[in-house]
Short mmCIF file of C-alpha atoms in Angstrom, two decimals:
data_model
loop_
_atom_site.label_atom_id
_atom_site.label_comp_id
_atom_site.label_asym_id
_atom_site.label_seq_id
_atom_site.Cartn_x
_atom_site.Cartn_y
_atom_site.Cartn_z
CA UNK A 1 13.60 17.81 -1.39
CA UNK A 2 14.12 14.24 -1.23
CA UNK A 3 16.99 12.07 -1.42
CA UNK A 4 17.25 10.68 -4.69
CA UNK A 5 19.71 7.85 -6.22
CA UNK A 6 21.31 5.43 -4.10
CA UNK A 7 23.04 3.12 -5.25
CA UNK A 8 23.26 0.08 -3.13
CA UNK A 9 23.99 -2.55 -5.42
CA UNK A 10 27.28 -4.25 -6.88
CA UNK A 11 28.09 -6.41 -9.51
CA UNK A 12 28.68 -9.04 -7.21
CA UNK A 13 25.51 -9.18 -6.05
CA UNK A 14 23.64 -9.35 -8.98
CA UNK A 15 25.86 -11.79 -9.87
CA UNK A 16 25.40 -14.07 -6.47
CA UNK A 17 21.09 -13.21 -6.85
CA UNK A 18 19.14 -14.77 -9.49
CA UNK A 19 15.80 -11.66 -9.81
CA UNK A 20 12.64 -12.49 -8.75
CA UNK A 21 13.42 -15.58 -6.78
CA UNK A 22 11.98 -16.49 -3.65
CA UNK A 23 13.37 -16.37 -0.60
CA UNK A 24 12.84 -18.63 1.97
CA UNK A 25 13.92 -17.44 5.66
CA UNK A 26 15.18 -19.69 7.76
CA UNK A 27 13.40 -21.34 10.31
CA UNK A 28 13.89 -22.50 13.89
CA UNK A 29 13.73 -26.06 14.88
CA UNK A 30 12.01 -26.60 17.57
CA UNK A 31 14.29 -29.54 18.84
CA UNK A 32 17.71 -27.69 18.62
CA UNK A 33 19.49 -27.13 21.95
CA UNK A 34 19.34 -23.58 22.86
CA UNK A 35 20.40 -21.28 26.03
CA UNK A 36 18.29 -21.15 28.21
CA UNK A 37 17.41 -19.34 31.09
CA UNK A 38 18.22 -19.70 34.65
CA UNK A 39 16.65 -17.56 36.74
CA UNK A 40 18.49 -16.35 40.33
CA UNK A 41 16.14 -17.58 42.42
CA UNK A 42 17.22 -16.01 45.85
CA UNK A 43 15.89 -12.77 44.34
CA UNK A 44 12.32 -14.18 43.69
CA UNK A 45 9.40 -13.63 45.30
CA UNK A 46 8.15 -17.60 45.52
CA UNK A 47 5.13 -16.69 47.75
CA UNK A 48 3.80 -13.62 45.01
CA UNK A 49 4.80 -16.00 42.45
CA UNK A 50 2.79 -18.53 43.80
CA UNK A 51 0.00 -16.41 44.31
CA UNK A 52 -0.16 -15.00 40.87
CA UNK A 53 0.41 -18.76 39.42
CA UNK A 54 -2.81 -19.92 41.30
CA UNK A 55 -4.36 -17.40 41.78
CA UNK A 56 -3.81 -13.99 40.14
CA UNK A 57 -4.80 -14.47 36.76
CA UNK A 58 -8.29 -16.02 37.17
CA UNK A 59 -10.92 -13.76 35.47
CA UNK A 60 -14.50 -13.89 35.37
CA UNK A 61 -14.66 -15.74 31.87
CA UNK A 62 -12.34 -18.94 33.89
CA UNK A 63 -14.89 -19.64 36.97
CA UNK A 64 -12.68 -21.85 39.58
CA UNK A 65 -14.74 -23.34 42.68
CA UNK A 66 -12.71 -23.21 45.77
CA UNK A 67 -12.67 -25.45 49.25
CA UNK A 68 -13.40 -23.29 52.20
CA UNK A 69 -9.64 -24.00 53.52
CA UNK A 70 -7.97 -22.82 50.09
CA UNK A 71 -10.60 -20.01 50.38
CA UNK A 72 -9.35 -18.77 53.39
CA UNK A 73 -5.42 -19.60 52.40
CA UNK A 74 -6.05 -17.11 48.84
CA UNK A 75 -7.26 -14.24 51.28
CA UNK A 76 -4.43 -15.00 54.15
CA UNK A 77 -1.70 -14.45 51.40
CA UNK A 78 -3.43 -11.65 49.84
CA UNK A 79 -3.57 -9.90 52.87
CA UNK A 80 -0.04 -10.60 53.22
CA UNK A 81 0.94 -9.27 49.77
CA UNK A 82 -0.81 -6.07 50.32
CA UNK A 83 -3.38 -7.45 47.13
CA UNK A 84 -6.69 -6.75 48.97
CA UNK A 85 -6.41 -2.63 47.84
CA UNK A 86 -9.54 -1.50 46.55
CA UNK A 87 -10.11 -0.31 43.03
CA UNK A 88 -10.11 4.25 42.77
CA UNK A 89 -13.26 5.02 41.49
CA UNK A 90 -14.84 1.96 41.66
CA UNK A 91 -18.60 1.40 40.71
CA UNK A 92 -20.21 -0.41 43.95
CA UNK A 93 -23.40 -1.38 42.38
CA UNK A 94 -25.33 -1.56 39.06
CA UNK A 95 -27.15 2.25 37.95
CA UNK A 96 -31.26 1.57 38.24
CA UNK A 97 -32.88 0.11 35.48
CA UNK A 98 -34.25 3.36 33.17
CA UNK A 99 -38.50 3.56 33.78
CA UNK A 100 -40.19 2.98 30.44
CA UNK A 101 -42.06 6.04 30.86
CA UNK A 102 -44.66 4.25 27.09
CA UNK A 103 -44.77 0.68 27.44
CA UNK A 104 -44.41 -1.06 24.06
CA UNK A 105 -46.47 -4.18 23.06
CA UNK A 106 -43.36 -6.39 21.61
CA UNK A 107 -45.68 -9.11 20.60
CA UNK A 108 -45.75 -7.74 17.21
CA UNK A 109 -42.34 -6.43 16.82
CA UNK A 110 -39.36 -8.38 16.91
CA UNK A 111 -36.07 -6.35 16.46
CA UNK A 112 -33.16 -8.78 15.76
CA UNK A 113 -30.34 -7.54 17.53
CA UNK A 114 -27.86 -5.63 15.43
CA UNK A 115 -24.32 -6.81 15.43
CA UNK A 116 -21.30 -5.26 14.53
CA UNK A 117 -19.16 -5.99 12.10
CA UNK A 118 -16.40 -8.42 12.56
CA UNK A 119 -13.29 -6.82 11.92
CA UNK A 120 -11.40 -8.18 9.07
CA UNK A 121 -8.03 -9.96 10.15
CA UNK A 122 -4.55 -8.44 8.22
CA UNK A 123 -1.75 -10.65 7.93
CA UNK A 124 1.07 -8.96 9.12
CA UNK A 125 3.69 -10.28 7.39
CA UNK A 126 4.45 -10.59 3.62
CA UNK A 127 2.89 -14.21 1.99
CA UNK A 128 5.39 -13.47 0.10
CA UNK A 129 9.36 -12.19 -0.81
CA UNK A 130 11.10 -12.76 -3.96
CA UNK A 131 14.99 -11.25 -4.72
CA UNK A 132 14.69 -8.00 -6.91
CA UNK A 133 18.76 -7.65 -7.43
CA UNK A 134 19.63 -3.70 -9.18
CA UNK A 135 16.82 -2.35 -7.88
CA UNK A 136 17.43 1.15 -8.59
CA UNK A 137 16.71 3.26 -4.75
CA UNK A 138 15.61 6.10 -6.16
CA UNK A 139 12.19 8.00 -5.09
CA UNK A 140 11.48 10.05 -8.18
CA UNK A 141 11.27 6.90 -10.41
CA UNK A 142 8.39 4.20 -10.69
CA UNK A 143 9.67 0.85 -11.52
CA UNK A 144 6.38 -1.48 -10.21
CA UNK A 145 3.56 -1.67 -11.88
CA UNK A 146 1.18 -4.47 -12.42
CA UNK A 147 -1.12 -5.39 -15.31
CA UNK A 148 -4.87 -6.05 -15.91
CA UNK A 149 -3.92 -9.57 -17.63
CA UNK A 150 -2.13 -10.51 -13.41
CA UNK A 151 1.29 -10.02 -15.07
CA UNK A 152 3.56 -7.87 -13.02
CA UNK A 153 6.79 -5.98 -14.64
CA UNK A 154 9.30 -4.76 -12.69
CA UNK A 155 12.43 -2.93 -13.77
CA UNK A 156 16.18 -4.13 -12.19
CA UNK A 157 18.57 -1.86 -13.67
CA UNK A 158 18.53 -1.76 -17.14
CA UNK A 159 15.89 -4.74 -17.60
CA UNK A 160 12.40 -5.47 -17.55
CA UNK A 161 11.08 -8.45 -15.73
CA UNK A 162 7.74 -10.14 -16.00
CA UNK A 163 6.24 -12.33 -13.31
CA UNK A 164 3.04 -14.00 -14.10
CA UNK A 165 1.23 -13.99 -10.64
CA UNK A 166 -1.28 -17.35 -12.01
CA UNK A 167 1.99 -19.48 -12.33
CA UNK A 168 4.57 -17.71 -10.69
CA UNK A 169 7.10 -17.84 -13.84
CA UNK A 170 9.44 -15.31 -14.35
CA UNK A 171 10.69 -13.93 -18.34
CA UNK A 172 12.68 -11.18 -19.38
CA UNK A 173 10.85 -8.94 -21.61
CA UNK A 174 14.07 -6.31 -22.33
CA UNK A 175 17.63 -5.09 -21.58
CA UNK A 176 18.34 -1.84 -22.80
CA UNK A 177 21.79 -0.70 -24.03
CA UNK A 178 24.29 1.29 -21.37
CA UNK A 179 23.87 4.01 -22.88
CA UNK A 180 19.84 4.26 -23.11
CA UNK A 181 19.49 3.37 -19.10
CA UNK A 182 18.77 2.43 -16.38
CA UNK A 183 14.95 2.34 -17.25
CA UNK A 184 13.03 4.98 -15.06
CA UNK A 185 9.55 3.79 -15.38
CA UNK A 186 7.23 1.24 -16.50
CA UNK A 187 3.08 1.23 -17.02
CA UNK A 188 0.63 -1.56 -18.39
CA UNK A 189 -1.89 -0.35 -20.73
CA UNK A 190 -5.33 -0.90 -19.90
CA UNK A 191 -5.40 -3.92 -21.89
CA UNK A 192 -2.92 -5.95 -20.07
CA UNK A 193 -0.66 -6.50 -23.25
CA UNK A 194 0.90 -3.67 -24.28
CA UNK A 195 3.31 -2.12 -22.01
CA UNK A 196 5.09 1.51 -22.01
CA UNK A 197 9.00 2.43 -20.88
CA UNK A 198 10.70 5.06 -20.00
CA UNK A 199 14.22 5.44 -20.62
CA UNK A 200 17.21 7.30 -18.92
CA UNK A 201 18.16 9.19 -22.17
CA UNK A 202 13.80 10.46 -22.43
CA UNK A 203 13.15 8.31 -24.88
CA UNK A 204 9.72 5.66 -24.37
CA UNK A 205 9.17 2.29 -25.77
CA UNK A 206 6.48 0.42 -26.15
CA UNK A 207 6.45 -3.40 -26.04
CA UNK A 208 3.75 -6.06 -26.73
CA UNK A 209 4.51 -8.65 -24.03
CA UNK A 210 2.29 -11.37 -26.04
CA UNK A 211 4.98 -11.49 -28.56
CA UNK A 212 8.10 -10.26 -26.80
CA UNK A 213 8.25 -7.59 -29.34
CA UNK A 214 8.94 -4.15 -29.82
CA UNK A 215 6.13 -1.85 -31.57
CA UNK A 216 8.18 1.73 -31.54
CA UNK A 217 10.33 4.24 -29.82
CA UNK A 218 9.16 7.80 -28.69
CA UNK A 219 11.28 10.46 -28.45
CA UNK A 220 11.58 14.28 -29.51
CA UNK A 221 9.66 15.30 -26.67
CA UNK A 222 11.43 15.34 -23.41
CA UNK A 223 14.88 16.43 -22.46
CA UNK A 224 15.74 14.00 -19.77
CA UNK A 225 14.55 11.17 -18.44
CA UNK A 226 10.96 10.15 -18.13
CA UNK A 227 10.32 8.83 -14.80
CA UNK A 228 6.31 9.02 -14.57
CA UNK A 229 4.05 7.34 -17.15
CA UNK A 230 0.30 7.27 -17.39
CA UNK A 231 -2.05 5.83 -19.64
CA UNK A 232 -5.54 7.23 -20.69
CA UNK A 233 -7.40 4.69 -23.08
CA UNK A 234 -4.89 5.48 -26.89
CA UNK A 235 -2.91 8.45 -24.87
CA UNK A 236 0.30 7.65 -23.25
CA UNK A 237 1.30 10.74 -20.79
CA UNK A 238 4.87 10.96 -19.88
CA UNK A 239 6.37 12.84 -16.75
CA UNK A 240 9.98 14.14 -17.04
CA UNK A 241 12.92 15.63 -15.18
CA UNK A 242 12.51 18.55 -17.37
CA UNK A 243 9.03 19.41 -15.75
CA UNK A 244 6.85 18.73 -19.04
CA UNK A 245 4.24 16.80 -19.27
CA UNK A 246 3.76 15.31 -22.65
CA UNK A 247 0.59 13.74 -23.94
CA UNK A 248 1.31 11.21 -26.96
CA UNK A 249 -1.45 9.18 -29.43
CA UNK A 250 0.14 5.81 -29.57
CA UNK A 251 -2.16 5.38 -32.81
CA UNK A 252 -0.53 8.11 -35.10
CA UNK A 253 3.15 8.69 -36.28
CA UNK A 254 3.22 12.54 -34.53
CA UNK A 255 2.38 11.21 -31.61
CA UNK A 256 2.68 14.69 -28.95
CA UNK A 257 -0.92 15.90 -29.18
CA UNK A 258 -1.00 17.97 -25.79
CA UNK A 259 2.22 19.62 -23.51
CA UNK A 260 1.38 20.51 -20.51
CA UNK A 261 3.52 23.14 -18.60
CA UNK A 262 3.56 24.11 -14.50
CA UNK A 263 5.94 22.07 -12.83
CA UNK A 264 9.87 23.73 -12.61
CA UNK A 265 11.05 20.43 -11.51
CA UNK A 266 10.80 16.63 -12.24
CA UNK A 267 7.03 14.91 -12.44
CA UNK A 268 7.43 11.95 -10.00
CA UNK A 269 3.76 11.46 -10.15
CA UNK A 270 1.25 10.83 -12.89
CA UNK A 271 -2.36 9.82 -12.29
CA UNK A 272 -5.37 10.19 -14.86
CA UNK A 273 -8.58 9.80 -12.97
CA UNK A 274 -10.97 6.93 -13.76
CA UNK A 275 -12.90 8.86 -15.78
CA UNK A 276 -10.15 9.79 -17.86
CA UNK A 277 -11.16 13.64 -17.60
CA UNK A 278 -8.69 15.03 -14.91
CA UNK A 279 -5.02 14.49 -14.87
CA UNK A 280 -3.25 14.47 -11.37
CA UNK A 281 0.76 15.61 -11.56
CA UNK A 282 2.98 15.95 -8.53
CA UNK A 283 6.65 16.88 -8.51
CA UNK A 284 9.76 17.62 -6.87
CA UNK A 285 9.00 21.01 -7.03
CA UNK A 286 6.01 20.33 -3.95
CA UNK A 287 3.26 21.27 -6.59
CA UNK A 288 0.23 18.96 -7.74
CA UNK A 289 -1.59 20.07 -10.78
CA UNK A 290 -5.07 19.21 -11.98
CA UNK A 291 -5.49 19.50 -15.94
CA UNK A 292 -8.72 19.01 -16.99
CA UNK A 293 -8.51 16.93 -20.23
CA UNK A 294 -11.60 18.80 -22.00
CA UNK A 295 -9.71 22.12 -21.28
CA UNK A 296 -6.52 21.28 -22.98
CA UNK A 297 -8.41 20.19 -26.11
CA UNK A 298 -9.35 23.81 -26.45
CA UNK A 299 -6.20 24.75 -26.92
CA UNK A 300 -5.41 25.59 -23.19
CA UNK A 301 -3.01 23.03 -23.13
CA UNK A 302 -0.26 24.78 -20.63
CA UNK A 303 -3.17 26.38 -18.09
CA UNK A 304 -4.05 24.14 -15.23
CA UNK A 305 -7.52 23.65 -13.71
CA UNK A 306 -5.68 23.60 -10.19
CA UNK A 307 -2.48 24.85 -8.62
CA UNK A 308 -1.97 22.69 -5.24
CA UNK A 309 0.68 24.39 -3.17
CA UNK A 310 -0.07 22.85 0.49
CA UNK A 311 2.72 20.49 0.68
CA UNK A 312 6.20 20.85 1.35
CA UNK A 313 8.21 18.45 0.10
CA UNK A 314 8.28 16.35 -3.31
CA UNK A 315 5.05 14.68 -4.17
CA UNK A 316 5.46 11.69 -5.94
CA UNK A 317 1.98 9.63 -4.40
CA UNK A 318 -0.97 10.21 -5.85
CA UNK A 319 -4.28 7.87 -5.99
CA UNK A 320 -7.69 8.82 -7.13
CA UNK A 321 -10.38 7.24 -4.81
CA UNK A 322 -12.34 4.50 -6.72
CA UNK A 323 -15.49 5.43 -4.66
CA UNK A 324 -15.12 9.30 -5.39
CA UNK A 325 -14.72 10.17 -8.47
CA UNK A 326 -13.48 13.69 -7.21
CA UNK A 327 -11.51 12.96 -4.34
CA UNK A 328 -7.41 12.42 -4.39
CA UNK A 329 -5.15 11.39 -1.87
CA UNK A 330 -1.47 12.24 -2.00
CA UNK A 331 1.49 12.10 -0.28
CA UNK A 332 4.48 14.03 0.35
CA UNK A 333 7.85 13.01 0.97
CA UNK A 334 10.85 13.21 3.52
CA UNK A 335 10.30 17.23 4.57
CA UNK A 336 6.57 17.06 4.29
CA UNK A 337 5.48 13.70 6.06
CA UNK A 338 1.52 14.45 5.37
CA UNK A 339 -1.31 12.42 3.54
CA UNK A 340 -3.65 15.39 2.02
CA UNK A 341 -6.93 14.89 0.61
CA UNK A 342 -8.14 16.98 -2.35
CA UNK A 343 -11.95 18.28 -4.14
CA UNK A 344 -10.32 18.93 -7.43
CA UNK A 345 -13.81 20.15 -8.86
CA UNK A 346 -13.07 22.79 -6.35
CA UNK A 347 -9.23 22.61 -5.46
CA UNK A 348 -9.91 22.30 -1.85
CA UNK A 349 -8.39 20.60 0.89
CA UNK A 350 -10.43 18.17 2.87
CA UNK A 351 -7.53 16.82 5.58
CA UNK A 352 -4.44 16.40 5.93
CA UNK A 353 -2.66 13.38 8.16
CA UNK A 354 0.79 14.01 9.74
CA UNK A 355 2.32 10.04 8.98
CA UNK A 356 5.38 10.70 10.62
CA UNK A 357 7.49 9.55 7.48
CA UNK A 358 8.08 9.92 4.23
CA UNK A 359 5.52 9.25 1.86
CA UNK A 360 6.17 6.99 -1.35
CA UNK A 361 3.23 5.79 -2.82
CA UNK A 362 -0.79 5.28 -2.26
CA UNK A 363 -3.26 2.97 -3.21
CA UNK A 364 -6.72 3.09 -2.10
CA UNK A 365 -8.84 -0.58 -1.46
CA UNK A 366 -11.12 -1.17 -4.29
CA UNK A 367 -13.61 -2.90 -2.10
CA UNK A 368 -13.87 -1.10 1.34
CA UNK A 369 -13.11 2.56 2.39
CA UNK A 370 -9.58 2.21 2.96
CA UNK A 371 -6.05 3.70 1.91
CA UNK A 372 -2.66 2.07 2.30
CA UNK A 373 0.27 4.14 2.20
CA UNK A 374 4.16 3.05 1.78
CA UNK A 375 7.05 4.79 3.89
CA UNK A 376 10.56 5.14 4.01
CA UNK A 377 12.74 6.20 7.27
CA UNK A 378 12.15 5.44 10.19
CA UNK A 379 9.79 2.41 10.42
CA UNK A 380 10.15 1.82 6.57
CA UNK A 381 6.24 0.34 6.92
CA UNK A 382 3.03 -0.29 5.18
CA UNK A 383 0.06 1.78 6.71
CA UNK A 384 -3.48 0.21 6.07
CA UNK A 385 -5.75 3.53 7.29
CA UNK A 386 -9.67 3.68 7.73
CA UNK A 387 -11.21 5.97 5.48
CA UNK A 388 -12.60 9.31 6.00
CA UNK A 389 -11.70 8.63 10.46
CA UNK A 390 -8.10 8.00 9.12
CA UNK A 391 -7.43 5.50 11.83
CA UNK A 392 -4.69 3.28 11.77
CA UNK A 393 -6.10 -0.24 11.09
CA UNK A 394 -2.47 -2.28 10.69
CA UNK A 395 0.83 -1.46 10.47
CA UNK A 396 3.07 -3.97 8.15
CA UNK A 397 6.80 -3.88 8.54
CA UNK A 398 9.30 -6.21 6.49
CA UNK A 399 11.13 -4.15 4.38
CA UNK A 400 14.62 -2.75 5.41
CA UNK A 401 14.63 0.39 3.60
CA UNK A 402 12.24 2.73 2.23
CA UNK A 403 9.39 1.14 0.37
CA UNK A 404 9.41 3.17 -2.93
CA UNK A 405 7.05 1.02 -5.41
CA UNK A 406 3.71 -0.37 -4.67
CA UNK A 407 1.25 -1.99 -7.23
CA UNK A 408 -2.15 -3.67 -6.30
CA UNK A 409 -3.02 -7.23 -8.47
CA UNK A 410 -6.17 -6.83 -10.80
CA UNK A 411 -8.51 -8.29 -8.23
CA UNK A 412 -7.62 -5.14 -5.27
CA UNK A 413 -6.68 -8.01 -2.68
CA UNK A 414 -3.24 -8.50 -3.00
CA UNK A 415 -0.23 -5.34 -3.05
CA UNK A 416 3.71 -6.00 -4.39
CA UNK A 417 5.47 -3.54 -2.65
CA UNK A 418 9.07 -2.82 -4.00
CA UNK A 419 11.81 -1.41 -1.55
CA UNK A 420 15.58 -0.42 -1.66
CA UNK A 421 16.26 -3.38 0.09
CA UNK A 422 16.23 -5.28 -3.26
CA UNK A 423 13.03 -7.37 -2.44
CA UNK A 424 9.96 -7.71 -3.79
CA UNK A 425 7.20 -8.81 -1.10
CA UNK A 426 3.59 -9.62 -1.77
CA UNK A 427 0.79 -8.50 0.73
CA UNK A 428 -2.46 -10.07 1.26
CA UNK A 429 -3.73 -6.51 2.67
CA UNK A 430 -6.79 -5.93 1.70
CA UNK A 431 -8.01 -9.04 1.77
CA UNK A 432 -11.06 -10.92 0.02
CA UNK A 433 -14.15 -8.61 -1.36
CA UNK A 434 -17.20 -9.45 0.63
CA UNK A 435 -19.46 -9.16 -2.35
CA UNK A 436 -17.37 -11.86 -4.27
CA UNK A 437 -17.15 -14.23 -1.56
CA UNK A 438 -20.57 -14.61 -1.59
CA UNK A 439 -21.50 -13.99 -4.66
CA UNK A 440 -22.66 -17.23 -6.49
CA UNK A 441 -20.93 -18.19 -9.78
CA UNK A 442 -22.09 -16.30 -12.93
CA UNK A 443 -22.57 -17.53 -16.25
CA UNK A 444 -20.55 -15.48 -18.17
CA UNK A 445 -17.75 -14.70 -16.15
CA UNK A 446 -15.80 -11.41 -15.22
CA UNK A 447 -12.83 -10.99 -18.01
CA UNK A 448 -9.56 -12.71 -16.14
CA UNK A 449 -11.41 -14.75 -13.50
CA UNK A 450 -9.41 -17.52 -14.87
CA UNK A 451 -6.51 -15.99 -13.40
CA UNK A 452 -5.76 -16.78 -10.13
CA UNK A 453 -5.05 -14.70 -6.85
CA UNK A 454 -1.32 -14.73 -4.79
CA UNK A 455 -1.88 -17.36 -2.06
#
């Protein structure tokens, strides 16, 4: 099980922090007066200091040319030092050429030599941090998410925030009444506008953000409070802490068309895949389900396509690879430590990583084969791994506590990550897509290119 609400805020914070303001860390100047430090020179070495100074950290890419006398000096001191040792193992000369047993005519064929890929530079550090005051610490919720029209919404307590990433201005969209909150989740709908809520007390609203206004409420369905939300094109699928997963038309007044019924404890995680066909659900009961969405149109509504039991702690991460339409990654959290990878046309497992920490959310690059995951104690870090080799390309650390939320802008280049440290930092992580960098301008241009990326 993992740890759940903490709450690490006070009124006099939130009073003192203004949300979603930058921060701007302090920074040293170069001219003040500092200690410094004076080394005890009777305990140094001057003539091995000396040596290395001049001498010791010449490589072959720095070629010096030496006078016979300073020559001979370089070799007296070595000697001296005890620096003349010869390398263990050592290769004395260059292996033979190989024969070319069928000697090739390379008039005709010229073979440019292949080169290897640069690897792409990660900044590690934020670009940046802005204040996120009432951030409520708790890993069954998602609070983050951001939209296909580059507006991000984040949720501080018992209000929803808006941050337009093309101007950097902030707006509140709602506060909720006492008694309805603290809001437990927030999704965009895939049009950018139109953006769903979950409530405390299980009800869901739904707010057009164009006009600041509220469409409807839905409620009847869930018990408690709806901390997962998903959307599928006109269905809104809502996670709960009463282990139901509810399916609702936004279109139509009775808006539950499917349940869906397998977890005993609350869905933390709610993914549809991008076909729209499979569902992914993970919970705090250590189970992911796959429902197929064909299957529960039949009437077959509570049976699941598959039953993953592998991990062993709450599984609130889940991300469907863009490249894959079959493959999922999840994560699992504080007792479980592990970042599986699932067939779900089969139900099999195709790896599992041992992270060291808990696991809080996944997103996969959009452009390369790569998979960041966020952590919480000890390291409290971003992980940017190569995909399928799962080798650590970067570690990112900035965040004091564990990094719950993470949302990736419209473009895949730049991730918000959300923490329990009350800030909200921006990551240029996965960088710019080699296909659009050199891509030359189109006519008709790719809906929200007039937006424009974090810097």
């Amino acid at each position: 099980m993992d740890a759940g609400s903490i709450n690490s805020s006070s009124s006099l914070k939130a009073q003192s922090r203004f949300p979603l303001q930058q921060q701007f860390l302090p920074r040293m100047n170069s001219k003040e007066n500092l200690d410094r430090f004076i080394p005890n020179r009777s305990a140094m070495d001057m003539d091995y200091a000396h040596f290395m100074l001049t001498e010791g950290r010449k490589g072959k890419e720095n070629p010096t040319v030496n006078s016979p006398s300073r020559e001979a000096y370089r070799k007296q001191l070595a000697e001296s030092l005890n620096m003349n040792r010869t390398r263990i193992l050592a290769f004395k000369n260059k292996p033979p050429a190989p024969v070319e047993l069928m000697p090739q005519d390379h008039s005709h064929h010229h073979h440019q030599p292949k080169t290897a890929k640069p690897r792409r530079h990660i900044p590690q550090t934020s670009e940046r941090t802005l204040d996120a005051p009432d951030l409520v610490d708790d890993f069954y919720l998602n609070l983050l998410d951001w939209g296909s029209s580059n507006v991000l919404a984040i949720a501080l307590g018992s209000t929803v925030y808006l941050w337009d990433a093309s101007d950097g201005s902030t707006s509140e969209l709602v506060t909720v009444d006492d008694e309805d909150g603290p809001i437990t989740s927030v999704n965009w709908a895939p049009d950018g506008r139109h953006i769903a809520i979950g409530l405390n007390n299980s009800h869901i609203q739904l707010w057009d953000s164009a006009s600041n206004r509220q469409l409807r409420t839905l409620k009847g369905g869930h018990r408690s409070r709806v901390g997962s939300l998903a959307w599928n094109n006109h269905i809104l699928t809502t996670g709960g802490m009463d282990g139901q997963i509810i399916n609702n038309d936004v279109r139509i007044r009775s808006h539950i068309v499917e349940t869906y019924r397998g977890h005993t404890q609350e869905v933390c995680g709610l993914k549809w895949s991008a076909s729209g066909q499979q569902l992914a659900s993970g919970g705090n009961d250590n189970l992911i389900h796959i429902w197929d969405r064909s299957t529960a149109l039949s009437n077959s509504a509570t049976q699941w396509l598959h039953r993953l039991e592998d991990h062993t702690s709450a599984v609130k991460a889940l991300a469907w690879c863009p490249f894959q339409g079959n493959l999922l990654a999840s994560g699992g959290g504080g007792g479980d430590k592990s970042i599986k990878f699932w067939n779900t046309h089969t139900g099999a497992c195709l790896n599992s990583i041992d992270t060291g920490s808990q696991v809080c959310s996944l997103l996969w690059n959009k452009n390369e084969r790569e998979l960041l995951s966020s952590h919480g104690f000890t390291q409290n870090q971003l992980t940017v791994w190569k995909y399928p080799s799962m080798v650590k390309m970067a570690e990112l650390t900035g965040h004091t506590s564990r990094v719950l939320y993470m949302a990736q802008s419209p473009d895949g280049c730049t991730v918000a990550t959300a923490a329990g440290d009350e800030t909200l930092r921006f990551w240029n992580v996965f960088g710019v897509p080699e296909v659009a960098a050199k891509a030359a301008p189109k006519a008709n241009p790719e809906p929200f290119s007039h937006l424009n990326r974090l810097r």
